Coordinates of C-alpha atoms in Angstrom, one line a residue:
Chain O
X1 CA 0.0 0.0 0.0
X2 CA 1.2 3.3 -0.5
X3 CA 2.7 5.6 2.5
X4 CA 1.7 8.4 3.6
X5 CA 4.6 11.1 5.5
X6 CA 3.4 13.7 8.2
X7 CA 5.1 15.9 10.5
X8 CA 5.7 14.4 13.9
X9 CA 4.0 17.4 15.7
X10 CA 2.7 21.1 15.1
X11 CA 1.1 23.9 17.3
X12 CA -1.3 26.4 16.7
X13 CA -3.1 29.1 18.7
X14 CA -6.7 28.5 19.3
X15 CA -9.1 30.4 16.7
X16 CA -6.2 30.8 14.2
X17 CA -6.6 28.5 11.7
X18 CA -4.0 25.1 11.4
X19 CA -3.1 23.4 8.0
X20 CA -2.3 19.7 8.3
X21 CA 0.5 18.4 5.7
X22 CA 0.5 14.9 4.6
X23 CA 2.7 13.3 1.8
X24 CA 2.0 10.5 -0.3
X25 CA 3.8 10.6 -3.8
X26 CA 2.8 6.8 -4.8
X27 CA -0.3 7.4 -4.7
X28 CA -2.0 5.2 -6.9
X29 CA -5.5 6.6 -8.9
X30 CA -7.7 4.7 -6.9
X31 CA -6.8 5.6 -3.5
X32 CA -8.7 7.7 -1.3
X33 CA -7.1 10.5 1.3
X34 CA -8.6 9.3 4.3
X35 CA -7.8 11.5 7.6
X36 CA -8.7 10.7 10.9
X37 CA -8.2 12.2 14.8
X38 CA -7.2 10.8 18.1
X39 CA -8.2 12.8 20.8
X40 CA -6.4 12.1 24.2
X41 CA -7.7 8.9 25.4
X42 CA -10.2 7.8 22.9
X43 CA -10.2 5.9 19.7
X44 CA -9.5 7.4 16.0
X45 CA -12.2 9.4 14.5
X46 CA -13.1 10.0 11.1
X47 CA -12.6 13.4 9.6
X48 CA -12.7 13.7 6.3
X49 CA -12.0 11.9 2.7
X50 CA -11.6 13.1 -0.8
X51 CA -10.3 11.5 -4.0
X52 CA -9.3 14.6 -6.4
X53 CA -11.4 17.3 -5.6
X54 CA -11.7 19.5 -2.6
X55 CA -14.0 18.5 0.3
X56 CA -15.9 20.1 3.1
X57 CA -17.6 19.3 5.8
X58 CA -18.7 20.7 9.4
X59 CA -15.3 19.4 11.0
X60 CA -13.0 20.3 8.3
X61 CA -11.5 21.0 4.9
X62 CA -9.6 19.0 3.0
X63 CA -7.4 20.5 0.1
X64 CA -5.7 18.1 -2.3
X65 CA -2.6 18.8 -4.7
X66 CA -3.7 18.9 -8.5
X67 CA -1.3 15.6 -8.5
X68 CA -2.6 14.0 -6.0
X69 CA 1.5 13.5 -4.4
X70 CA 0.0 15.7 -1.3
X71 CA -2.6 17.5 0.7
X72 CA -3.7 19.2 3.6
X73 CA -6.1 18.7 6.3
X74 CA -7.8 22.5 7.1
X75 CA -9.2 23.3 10.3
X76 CA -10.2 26.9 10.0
X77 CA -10.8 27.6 13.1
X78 CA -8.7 25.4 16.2
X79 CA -10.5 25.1 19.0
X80 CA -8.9 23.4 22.3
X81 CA -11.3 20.4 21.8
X82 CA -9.4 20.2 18.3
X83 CA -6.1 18.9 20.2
X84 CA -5.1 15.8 19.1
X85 CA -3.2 13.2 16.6
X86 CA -4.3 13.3 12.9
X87 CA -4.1 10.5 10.7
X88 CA -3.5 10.6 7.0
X89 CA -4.0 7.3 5.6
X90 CA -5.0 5.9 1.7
X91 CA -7.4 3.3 1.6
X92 CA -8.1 1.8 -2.1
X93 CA -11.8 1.5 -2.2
X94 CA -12.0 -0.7 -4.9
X95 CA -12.1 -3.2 -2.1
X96 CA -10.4 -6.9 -2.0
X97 CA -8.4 -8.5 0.9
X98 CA -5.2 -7.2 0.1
X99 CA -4.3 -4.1 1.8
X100 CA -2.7 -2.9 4.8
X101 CA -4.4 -0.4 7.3
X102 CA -1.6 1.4 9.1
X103 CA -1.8 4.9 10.6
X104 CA 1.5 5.0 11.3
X105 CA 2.0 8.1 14.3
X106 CA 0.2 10.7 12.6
X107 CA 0.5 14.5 13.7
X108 CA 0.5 15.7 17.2
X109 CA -1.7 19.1 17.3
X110 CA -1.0 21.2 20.2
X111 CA -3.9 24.0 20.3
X112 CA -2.9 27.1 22.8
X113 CA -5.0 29.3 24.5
Chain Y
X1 CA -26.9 4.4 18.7
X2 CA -24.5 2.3 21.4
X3 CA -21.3 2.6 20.2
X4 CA -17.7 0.3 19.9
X5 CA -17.5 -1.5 23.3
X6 CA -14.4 -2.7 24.0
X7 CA -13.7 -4.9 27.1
X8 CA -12.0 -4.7 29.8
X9 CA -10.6 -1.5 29.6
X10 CA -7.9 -1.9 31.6
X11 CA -5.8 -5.3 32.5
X12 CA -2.0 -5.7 33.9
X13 CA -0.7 -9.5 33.1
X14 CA 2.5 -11.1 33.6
X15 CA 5.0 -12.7 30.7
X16 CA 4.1 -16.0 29.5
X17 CA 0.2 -15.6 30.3
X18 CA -2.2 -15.2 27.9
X19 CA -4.9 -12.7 27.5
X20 CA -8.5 -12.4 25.6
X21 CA -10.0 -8.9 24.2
X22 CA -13.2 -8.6 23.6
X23 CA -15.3 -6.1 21.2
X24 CA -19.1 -5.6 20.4
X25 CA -19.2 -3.9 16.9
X26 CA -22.0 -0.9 16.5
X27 CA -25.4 -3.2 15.7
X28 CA -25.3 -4.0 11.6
X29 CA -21.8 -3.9 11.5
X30 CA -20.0 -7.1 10.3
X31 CA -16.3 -5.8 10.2
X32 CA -14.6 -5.6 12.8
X33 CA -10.9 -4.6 12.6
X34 CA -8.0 -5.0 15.8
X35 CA -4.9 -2.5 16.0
X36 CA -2.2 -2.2 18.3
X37 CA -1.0 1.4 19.2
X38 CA 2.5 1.5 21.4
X39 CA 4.4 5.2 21.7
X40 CA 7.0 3.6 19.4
X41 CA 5.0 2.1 16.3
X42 CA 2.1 4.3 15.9
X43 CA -1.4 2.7 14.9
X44 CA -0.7 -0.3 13.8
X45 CA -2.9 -3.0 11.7
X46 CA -3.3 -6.6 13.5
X47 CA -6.4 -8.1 11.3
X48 CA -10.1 -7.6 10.2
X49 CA -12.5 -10.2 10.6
X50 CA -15.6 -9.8 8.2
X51 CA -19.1 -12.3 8.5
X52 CA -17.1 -14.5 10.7
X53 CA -13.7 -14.8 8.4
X54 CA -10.7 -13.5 8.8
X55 CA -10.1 -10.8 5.5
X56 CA -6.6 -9.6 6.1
X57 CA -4.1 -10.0 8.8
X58 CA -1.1 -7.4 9.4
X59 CA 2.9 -8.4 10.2
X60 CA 2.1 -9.6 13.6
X61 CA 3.3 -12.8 14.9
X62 CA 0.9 -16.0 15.0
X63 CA 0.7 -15.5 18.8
X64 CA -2.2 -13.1 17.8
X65 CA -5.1 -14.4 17.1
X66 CA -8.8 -13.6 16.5
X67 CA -12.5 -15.1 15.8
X68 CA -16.0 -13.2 15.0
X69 CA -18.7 -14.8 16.0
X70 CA -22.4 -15.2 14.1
X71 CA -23.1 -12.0 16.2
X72 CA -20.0 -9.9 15.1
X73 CA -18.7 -9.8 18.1
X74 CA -15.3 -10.3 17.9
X75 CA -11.8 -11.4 20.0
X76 CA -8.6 -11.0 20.0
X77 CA -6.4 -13.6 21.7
X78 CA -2.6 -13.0 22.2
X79 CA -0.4 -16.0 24.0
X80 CA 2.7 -16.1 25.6
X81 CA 2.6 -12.6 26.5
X82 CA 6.1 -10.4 26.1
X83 CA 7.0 -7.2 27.9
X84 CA 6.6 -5.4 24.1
X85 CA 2.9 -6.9 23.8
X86 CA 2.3 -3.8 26.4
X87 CA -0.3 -1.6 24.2
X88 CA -3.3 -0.4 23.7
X89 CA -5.1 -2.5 21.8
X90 CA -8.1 -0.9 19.5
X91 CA -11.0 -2.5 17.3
X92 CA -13.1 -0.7 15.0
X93 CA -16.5 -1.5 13.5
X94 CA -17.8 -0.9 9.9
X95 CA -20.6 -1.5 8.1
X96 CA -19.2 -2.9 5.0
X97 CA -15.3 -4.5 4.9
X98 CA -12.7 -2.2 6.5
X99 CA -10.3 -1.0 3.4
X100 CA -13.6 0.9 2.2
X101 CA -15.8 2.0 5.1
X102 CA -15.7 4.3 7.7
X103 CA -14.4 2.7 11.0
X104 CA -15.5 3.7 13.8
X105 CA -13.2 2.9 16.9
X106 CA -13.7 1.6 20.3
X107 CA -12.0 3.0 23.4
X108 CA -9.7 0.5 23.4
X109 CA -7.8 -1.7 26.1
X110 CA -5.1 -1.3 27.3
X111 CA -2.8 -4.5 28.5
X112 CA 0.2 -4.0 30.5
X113 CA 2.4 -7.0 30.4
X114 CA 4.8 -7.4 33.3

């Protein structure tokens, strides 16, 4: 499966808004940007997903490069809540048993006050 | 709706022992996938169990082990427990297979090995 590469950690200032990086130059055409959240002791939570185009939602933006080797996770806003690891993963939805689902460390988002 | 119920939460063994996980999926789910998460390793991808058969299995050792039942519930099994099996251990629930839905995650549980 393709890798994805993110910063180990950033920080922002809460209601300034944070731009999440996450590389993944093998992409493959039918793989999915999938990002998801971990906020201190809980389980991953889905955020977002696009294939080519832009994507929004109440929880996020998520910009992708016109090659499809990168994009970014937008929150426009950070709230304190909003602190927490980010995942950037590709999943192939074409489906078939034959794929990895590893979120690797992800970024640590460190919102202050 | 109930969500991912993972159980127990919390659970301190000793090396050699073994140890069964337990996780209810959200109701009409029939994935359910297992992860381990350690400081070191990240989030990392033990196997997915889907109608009762195992889909996929990540590059654990065979000392992991799972099984769905007709229900979905699912376990995870992991024998002769080493200091490094110390993680939290995750499973997440989807509706259809796990490489194309959206997971949703339990709380987890975390197993201290001693």
């Amino acid at each position: 499966d393709a890798k994805t590469t993110q910063p180990n950690s950033m920080e922002s200032n809460e209601e300034e808004p944070v731009h999440l990086p996450c590389n993944h130059s093998t992409i493959s055409g039918t793989d999915y940007i999938h990002w998801y959240r971990q906020l201190p002791s809980q389980g991953p939570e889905y955020v977002i997903h696009g294939l080519t185009s832009n994507v929004n939602n109440r929880m996020a933006s998520l910009a992708i490069a016109e090659d499809r080797k990168s994009s970014t996770l937008i929150l426009h806003r950070a709230t304190l809540r909003d602190a927490a690891v980010y995942y950037c993963i590709l999943r192939d939805l074409r489906g078939g048993s034959n794929y990895k689902l590893t979120f690797g460390k992800g970024t640590l988002l460190t919102v202050n006050p | 709706k109930a969500g991912v119920t993972q159980t127990p939460r919390y659970l301190i063994k000793t090396r050699g022992q073994q140890v069964t996980l337990s996780c209810s999926p959200i109701s009409g789910h029939r994935s359910v996938s297992w992860y381990q998460q350690t400081p070191g390793q990240g989030l990392q991808f033990l196997f997915e169990y889907f109608s009762e058969t195992q889909r996929n299995k990540g590059n654990f050792p065979g000392r992991f082990s799972g099984r769905q039942f007709s229900n979905s519930r699912s376990e995870m099994n992991v024998s002769t427990l080493e200091l490094g099996d110390s993680a939290l251990y995750l499973c997440a629930s989807s509706l259809v297979p796990a490489n194309t839905g959206e997971l949703f995650f339990g709380e987890g549980s975390r197993l201290t090995v001693l």
